[in-house]
Tab-separated table of C-alpha atoms in Angstrom:
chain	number	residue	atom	x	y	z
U	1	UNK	CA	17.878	-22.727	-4.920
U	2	UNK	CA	16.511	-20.306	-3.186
U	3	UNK	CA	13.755	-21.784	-1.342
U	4	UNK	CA	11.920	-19.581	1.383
U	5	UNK	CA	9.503	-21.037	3.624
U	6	UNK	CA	5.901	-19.380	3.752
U	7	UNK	CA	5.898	-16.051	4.911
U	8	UNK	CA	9.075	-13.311	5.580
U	9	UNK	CA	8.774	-12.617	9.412
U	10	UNK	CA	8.593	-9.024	10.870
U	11	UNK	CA	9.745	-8.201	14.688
U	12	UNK	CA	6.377	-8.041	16.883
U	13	UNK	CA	6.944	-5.092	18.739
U	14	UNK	CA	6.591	-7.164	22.188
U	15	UNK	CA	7.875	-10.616	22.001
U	16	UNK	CA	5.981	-13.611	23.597
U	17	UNK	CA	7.313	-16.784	23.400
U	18	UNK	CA	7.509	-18.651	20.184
U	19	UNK	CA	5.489	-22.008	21.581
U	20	UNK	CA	2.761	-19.322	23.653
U	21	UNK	CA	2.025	-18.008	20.379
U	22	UNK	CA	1.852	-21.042	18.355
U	23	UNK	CA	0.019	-23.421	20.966
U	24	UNK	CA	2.754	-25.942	20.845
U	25	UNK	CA	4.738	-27.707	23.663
U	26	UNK	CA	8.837	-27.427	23.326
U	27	UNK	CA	9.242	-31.149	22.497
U	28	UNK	CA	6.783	-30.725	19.645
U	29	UNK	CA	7.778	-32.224	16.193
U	30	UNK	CA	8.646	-30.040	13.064
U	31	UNK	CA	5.439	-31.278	11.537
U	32	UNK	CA	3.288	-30.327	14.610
U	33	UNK	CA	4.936	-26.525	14.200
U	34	UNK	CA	4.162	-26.765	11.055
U	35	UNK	CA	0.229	-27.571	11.048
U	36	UNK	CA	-0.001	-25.363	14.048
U	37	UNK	CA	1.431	-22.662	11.905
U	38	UNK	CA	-0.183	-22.919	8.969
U	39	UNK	CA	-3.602	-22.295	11.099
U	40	UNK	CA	-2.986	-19.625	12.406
U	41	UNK	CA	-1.375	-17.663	9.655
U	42	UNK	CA	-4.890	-18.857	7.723
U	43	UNK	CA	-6.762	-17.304	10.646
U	44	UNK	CA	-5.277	-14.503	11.090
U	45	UNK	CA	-4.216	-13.358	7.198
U	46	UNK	CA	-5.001	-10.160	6.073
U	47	UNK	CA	-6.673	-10.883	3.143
U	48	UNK	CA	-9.334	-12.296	5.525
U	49	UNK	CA	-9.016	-9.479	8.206
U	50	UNK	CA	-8.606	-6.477	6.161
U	51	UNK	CA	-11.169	-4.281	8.932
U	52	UNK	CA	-9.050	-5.856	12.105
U	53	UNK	CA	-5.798	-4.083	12.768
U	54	UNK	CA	-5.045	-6.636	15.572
U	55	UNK	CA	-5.454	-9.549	13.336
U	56	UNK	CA	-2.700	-8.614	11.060
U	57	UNK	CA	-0.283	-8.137	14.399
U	58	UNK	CA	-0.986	-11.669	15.543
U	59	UNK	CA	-0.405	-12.311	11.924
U	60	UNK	CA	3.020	-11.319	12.049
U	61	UNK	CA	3.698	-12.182	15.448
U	62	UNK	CA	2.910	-16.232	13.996
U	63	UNK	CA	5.198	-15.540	11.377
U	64	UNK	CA	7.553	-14.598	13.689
U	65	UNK	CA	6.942	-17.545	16.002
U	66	UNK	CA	7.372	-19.726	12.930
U	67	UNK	CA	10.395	-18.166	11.410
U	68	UNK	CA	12.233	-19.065	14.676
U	69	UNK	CA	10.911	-22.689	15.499
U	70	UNK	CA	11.116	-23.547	12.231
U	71	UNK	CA	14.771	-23.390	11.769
U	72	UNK	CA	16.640	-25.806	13.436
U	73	UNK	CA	19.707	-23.722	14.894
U	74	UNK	CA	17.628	-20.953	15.818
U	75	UNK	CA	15.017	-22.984	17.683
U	76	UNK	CA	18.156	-24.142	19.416
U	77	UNK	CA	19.837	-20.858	20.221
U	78	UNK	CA	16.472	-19.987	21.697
U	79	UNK	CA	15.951	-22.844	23.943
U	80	UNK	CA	19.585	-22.240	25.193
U	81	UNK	CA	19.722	-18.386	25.815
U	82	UNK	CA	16.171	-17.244	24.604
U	83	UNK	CA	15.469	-14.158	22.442
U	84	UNK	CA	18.951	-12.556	22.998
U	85	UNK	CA	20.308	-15.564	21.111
U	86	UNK	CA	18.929	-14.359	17.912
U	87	UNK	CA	20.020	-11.390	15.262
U	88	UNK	CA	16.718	-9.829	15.028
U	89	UNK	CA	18.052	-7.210	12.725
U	90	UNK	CA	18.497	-9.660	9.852
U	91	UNK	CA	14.360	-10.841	10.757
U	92	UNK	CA	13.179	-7.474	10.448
U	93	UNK	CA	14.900	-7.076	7.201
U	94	UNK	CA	11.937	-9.039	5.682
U	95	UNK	CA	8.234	-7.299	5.250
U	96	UNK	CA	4.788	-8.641	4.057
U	97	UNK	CA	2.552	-6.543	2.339
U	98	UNK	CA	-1.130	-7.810	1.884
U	99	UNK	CA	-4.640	-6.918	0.885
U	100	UNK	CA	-3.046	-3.684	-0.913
U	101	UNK	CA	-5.381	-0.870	-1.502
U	102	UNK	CA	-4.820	0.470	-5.396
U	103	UNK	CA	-2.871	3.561	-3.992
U	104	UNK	CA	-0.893	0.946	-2.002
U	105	UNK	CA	-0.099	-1.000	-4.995
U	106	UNK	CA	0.944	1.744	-7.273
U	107	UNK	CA	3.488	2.686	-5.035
U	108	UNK	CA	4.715	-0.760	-4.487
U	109	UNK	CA	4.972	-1.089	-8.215
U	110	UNK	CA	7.220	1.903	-8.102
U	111	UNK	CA	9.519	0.645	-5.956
U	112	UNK	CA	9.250	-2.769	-7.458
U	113	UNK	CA	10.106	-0.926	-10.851
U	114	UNK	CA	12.709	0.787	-9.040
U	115	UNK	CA	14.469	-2.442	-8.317
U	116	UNK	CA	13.826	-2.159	-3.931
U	117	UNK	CA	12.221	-5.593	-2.858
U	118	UNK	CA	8.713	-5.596	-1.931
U	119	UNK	CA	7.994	-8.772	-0.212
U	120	UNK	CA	4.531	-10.105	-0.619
U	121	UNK	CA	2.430	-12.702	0.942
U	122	UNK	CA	0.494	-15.521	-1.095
U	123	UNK	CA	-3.105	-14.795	-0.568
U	124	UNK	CA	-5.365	-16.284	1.731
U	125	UNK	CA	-7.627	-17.146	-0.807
U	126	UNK	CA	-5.409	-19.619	-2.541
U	127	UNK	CA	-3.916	-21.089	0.497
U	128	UNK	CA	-7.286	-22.038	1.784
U	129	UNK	CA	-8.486	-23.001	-1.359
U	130	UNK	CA	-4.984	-25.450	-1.537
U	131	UNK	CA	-5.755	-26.167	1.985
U	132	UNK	CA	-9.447	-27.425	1.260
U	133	UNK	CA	-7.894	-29.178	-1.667
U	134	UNK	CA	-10.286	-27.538	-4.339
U	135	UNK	CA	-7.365	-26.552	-6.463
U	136	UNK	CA	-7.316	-27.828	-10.392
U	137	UNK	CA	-3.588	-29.822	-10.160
U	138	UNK	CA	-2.687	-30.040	-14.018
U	139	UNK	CA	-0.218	-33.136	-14.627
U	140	UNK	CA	3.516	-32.329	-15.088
U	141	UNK	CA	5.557	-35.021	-16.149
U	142	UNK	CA	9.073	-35.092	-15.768
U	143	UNK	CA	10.815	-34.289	-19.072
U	144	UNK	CA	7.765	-31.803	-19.984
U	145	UNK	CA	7.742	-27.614	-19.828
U	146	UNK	CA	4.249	-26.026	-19.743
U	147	UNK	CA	3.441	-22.222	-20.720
U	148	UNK	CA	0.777	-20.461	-19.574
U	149	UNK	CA	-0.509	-16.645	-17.808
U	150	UNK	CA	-1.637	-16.710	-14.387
U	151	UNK	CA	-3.697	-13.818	-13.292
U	152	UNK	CA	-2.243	-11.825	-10.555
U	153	UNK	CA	-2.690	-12.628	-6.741
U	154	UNK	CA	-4.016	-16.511	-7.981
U	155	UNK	CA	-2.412	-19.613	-8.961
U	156	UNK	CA	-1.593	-22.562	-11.258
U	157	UNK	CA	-0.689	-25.751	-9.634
U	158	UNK	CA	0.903	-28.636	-11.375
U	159	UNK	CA	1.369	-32.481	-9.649
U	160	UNK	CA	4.512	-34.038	-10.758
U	161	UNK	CA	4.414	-37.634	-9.984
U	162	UNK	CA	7.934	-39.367	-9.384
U	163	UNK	CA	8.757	-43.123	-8.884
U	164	UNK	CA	11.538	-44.687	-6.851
U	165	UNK	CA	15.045	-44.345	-8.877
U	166	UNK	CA	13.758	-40.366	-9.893
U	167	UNK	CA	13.277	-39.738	-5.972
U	168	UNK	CA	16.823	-41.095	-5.577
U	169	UNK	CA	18.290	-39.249	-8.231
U	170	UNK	CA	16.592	-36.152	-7.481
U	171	UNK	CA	14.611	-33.903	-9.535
U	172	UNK	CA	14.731	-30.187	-10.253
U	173	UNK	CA	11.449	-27.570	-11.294
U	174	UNK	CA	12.174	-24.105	-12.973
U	175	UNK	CA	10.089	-21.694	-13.790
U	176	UNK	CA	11.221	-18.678	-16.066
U	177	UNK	CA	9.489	-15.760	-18.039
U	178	UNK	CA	10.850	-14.044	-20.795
U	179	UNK	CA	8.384	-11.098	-20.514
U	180	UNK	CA	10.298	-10.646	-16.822
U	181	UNK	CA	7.212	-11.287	-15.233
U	182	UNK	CA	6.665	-11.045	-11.323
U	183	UNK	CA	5.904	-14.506	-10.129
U	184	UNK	CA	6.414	-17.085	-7.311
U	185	UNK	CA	7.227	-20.923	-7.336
U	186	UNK	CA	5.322	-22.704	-4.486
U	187	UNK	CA	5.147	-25.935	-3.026
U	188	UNK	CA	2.778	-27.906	-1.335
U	189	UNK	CA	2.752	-30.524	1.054
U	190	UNK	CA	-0.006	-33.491	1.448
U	191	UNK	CA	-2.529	-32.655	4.362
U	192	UNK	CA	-3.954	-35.578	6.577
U	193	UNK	CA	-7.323	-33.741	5.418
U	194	UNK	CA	-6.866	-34.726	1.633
U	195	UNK	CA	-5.934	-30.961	0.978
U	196	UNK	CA	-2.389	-29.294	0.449
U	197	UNK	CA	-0.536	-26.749	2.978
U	198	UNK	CA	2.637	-24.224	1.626
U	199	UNK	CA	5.661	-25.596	2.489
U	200	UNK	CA	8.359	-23.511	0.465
U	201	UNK	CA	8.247	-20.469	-1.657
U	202	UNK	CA	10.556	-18.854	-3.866
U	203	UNK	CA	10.903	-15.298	-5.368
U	204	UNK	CA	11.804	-14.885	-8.831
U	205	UNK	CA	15.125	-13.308	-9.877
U	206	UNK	CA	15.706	-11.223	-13.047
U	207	UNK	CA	18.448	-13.133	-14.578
U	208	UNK	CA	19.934	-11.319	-17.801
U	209	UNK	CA	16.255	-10.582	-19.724
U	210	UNK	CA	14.308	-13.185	-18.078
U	211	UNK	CA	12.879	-13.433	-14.043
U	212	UNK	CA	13.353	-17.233	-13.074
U	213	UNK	CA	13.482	-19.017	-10.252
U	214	UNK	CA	13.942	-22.873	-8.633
U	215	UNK	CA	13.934	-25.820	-7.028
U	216	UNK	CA	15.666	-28.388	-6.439
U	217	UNK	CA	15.316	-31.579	-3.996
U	218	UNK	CA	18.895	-33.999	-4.379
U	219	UNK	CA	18.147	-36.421	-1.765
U	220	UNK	CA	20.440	-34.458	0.252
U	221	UNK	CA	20.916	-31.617	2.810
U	222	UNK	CA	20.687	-28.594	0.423
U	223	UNK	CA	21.069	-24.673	1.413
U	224	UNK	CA	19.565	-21.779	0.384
U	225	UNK	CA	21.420	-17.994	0.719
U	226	UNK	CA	19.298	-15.914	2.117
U	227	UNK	CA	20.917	-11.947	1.370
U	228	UNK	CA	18.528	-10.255	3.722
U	229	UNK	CA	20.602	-11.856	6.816
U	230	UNK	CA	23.302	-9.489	6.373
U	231	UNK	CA	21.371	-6.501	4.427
U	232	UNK	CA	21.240	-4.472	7.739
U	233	UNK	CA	24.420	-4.829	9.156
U	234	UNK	CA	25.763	-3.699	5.952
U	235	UNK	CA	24.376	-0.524	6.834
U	236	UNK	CA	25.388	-0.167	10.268
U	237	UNK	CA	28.861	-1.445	9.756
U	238	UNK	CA	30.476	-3.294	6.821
U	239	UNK	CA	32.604	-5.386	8.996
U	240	UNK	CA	29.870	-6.764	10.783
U	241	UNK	CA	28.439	-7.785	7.082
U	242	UNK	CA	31.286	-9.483	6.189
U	243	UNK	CA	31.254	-12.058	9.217
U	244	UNK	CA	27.417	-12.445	8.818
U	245	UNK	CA	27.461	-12.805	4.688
U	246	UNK	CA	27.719	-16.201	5.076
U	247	UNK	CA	25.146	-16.669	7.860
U	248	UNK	CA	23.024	-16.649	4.541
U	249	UNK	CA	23.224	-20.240	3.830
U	250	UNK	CA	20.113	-21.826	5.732
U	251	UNK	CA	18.968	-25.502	4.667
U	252	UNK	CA	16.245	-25.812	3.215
U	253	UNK	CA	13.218	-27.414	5.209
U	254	UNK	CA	12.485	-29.531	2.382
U	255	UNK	CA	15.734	-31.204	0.118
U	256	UNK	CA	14.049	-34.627	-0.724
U	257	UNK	CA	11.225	-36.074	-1.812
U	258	UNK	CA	10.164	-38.973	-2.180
U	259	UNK	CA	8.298	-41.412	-4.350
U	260	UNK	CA	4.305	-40.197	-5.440
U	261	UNK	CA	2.767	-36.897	-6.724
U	262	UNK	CA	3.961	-33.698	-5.385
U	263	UNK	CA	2.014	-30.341	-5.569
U	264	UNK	CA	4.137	-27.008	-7.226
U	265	UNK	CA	2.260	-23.986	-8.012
U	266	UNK	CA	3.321	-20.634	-10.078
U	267	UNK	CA	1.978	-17.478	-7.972
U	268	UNK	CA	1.063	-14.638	-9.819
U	269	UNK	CA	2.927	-12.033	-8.136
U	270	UNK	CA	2.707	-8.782	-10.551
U	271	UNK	CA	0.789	-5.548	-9.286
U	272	UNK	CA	-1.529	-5.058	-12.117
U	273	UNK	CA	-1.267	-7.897	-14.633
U	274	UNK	CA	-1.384	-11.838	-15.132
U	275	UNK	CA	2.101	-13.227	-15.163
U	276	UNK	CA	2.922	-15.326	-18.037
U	277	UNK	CA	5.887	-17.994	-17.339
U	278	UNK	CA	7.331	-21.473	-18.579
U	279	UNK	CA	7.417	-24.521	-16.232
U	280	UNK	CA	9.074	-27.322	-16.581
U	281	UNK	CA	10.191	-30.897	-13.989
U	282	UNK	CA	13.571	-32.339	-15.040
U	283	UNK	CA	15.491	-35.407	-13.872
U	284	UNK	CA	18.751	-34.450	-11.508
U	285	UNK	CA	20.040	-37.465	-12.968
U	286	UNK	CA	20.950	-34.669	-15.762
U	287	UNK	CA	23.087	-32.641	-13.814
U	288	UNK	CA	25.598	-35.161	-11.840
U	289	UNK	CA	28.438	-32.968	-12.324
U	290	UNK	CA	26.211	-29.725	-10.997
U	291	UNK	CA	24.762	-31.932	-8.126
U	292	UNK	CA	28.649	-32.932	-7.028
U	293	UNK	CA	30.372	-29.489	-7.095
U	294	UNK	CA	27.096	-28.038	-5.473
U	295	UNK	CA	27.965	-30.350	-2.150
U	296	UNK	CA	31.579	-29.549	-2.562
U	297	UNK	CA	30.964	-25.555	-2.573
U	298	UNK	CA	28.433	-25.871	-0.115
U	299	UNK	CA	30.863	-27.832	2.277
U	300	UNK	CA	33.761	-25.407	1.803
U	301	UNK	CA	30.859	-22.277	2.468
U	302	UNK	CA	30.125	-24.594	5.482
U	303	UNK	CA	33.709	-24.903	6.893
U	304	UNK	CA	34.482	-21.149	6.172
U	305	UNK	CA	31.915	-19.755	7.690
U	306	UNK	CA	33.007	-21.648	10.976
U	307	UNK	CA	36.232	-20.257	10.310
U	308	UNK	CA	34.899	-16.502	10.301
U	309	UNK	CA	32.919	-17.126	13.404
U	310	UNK	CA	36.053	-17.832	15.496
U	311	UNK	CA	37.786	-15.396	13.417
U	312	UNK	CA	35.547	-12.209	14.176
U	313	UNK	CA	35.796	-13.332	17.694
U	314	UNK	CA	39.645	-12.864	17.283
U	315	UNK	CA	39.135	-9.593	14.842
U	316	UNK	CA	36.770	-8.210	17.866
U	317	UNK	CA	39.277	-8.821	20.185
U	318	UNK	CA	41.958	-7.417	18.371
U	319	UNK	CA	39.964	-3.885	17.520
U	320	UNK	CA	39.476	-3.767	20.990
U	321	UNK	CA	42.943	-3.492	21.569
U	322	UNK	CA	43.788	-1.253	18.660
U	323	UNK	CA	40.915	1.201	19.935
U	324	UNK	CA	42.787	0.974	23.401
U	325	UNK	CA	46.003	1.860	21.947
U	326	UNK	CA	44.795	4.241	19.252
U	327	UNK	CA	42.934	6.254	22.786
U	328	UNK	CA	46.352	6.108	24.726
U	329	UNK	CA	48.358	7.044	21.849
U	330	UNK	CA	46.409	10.660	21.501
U	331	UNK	CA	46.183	10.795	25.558
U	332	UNK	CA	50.167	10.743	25.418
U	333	UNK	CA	50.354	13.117	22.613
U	334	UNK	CA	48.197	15.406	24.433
U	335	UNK	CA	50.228	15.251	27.585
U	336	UNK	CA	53.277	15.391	25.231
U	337	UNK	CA	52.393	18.789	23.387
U	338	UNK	CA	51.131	19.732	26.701
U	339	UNK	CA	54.793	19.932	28.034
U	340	UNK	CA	56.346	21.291	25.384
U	341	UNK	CA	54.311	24.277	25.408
U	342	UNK	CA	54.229	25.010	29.147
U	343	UNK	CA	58.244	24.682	28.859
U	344	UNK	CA	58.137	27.032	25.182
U	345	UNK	CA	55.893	29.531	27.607
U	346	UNK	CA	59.115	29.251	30.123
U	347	UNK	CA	61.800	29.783	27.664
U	348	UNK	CA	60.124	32.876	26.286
U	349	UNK	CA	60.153	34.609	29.781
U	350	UNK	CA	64.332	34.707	29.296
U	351	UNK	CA	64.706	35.295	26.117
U	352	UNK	CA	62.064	37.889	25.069
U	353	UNK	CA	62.727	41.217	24.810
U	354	UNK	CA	61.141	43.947	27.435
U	355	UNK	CA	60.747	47.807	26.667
U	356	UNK	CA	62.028	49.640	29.816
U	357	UNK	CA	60.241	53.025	30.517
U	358	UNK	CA	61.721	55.531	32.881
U	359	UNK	CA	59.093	56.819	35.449
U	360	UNK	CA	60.483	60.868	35.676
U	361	UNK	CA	59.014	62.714	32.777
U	362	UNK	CA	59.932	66.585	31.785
U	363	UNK	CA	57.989	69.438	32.317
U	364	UNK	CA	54.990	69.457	29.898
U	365	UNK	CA	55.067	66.550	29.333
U	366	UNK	CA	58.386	66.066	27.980
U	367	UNK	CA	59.925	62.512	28.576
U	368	UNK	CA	63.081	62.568	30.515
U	369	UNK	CA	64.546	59.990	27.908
U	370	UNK	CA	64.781	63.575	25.361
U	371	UNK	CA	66.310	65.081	28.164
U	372	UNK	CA	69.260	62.357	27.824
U	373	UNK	CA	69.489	62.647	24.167
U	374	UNK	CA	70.131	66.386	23.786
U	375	UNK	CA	72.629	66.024	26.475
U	376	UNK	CA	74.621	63.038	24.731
U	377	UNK	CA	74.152	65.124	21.662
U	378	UNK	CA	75.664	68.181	23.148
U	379	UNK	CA	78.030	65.950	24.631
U	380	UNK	CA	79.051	64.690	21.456
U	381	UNK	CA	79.659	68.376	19.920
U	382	UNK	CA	82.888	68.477	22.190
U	383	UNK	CA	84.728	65.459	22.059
U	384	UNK	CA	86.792	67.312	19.281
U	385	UNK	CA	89.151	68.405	22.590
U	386	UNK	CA	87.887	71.869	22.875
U	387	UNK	CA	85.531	72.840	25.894
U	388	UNK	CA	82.171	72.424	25.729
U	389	UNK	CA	80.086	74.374	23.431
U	390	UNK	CA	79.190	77.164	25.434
U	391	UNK	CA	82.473	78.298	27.142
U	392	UNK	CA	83.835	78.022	23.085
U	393	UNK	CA	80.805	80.285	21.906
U	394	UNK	CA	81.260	82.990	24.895
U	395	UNK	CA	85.164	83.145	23.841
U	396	UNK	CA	84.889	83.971	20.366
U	397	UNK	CA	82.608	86.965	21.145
U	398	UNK	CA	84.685	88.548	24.178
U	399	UNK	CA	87.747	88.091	21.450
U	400	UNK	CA	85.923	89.721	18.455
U	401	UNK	CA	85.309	92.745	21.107
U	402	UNK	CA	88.452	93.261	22.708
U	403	UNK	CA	90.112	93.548	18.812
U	404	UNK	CA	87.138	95.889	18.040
U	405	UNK	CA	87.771	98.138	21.120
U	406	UNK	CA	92.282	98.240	20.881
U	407	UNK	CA	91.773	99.103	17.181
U	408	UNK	CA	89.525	102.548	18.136
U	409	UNK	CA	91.834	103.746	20.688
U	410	UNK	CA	94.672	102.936	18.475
């Protein structure tokens, strides 16, 4: 089960405190919360304010208010350490949309086609119409289904009376719709005034090709998962949704009842047509085997998510520390490469190679260095043991002359 209570809270923008805003004192009951609640959210619903802007932020701001008093460890968190106590991310996760204009509502059907969660509101028609308790409540005995079609934005509210051994076995209502309808299960609690005020609502689910959804009251504690808790931090950082997945599991306000008539209701919740749907109250007594495992499960979900608390202390912890060491490991790798390239930059001064120039230079413009070459190269023209090449050249003419000149006066 799945059980919400009345309205999905969104974050006022400034926060007043939760017993300000709901005219209660801090020792109030859970019952006094609850009436105080349920008046104001009347007053100040959109349905009935639809021309006052303000109305529908004190609307939310109740809501709010409620969503946090109304929950047993969060009223405590808050009494203890206030509004830093509380993950406000997971509360703003939730969103009521009421009194939709027809442009509204055709793009809330698209998205509601689309499969993104619109959250709705019950309107204040039929909560002050339950309230004045001038509903039509159509007997539903236990062991009995009813179909019918409820029209959208109204409601069809069944009593299911219960005696002694059912209350202490525990009995179950489901609602389901083959056409995959858009609908709410409600319940109502007994006013002092004769009428009824919303205690729990639940969204249906598409389960394979039907939308259902459930409740169930075992004569004890049961827990409902609520997914939107960890739906943001998902986003922001997976880690952070694994510790707060089970955070989910809330108890239910309401996991007992006991012997008399009590008041469920299916909401017509579609956009533009009446929601057709199956009802039907069963025994517990049915589903020992179910009702045992669920309070084993539920214990183990229980224990572990204790466990994960003191874990993700220890898993903060220890990222701390690996962030630490992962920044001083590429500090010292810095300084490292640092090194090694100032002393690479040393090394190179020795061992690189440097072009010497000479500064002389020949006459125009000559370099001196062509000077040295034709003398090594004239040099090199008389190692053969002979003098150097121009004493040689000079002898072989005065030779050829001096024969030339004894052979004429011969």
């Amino acid at each position: 089960m799945t059980s919400r209570k009345m309205e999905g809270p969104s974050t006022p923008a400034v926060r007043r405190d939760p017993y300000e805003v709901l005219s209660v004192s801090r020792d109030s009951s859970d019952q006094e919360i609850k009436s105080a609640y349920r008046k104001l959210a009347l007053k100040y619903h959109p349905d009935k304010n639809a021309s006052n802007p303000e109305a529908s932020e004190l609307f939310k701001e109740v809501a709010f208010s409620y969503s946090i008093l109304s929950d047993p460890e969060k009223r405590r968190q808050y009494d203890t350490a206030g509004f830093e106590a509380l993950e406000h991310d997971a509360m703003d996760m939730e969103i009521d949309l009421s009194n939709l204009g027809t442009v509204n509502t055709m793009f809330a059907a698209l998205f509601s086609k689309l499969g993104v969660p619109i959250k709705t509101s019950v309107s204040a028609a039929v909560l002050e119409e339950a309230l004045n308790g001038t509903v039509t409540v159509r007997p539903l005995p236990l062991g009995t289904s009813f179909s019918g079609k409820v029209d959208k934005q109204s409601a069809q509210f069944f009593g299911v009376t219960i005696n002694e051994q059912q209350a202490q076995s525990g009995i179950v209502i489901r609602v389901s719709s083959s056409a995959q309808s858009k609908f709410k299960l409600l319940y109502f609690e007994q006013e002092t005034n004769g009428g009824y005020g919303l205690a729990l609502q639940e969204d249906c689910e598409k389960t394979g090709k039907f939308t259902s959804a459930g409740m169930y009251f075992l004569h004890f504690q049961v827990y409902r998962m609520d997914s939107a808790v960890n739906a943001l931090a998902m986003a922001k950082d997976p880690d952070a949704a694994f510790f707060k997945r089970l955070e989910g599991l809330q108890p239910c306000e309401v996991s007992e009842l006991k012997p008399g008539t009590h008041i469920f209701a299916v909401y017509g919740d579609n956009f533009f047509k009446p929601a057709t749907y199956a009802i039907e109250a069963m025994s517990a007594s049915s589903y020992k085997d179910s009702t045992r495992m669920l309070m084993e499960i539920e214990a183990q979900i229980l224990a572990k998510r204790n466990d994960l608390r003191q874990f993700e202390t220890e898993y903060r912890k220890a990222l701390a520390r690996f962030q630490e060491v992962t920044n001083r490991y590429s500090l010292e790798k810095q300084a490292v490469d640092e090194l090694l390239n100032q002393r690479d930059q040393i090394h190179s001064s020795f061992t690189t190679v440097r072009t010497v120039t000479n500064s002389s230079t020949a006459i125009n413009g000559s370099s001196s260095s062509r000077t040295c070459m034709d003398d090594i190269s004239i040099d090199s023209q008389s190692e053969d043991g002979s003098s150097d090449g121009k004493d040689k050249s000079n002898k072989k003419k005065w030779f050829n002359l001096n024969l030339g000149r004894s052979d004429k006066k011969l």
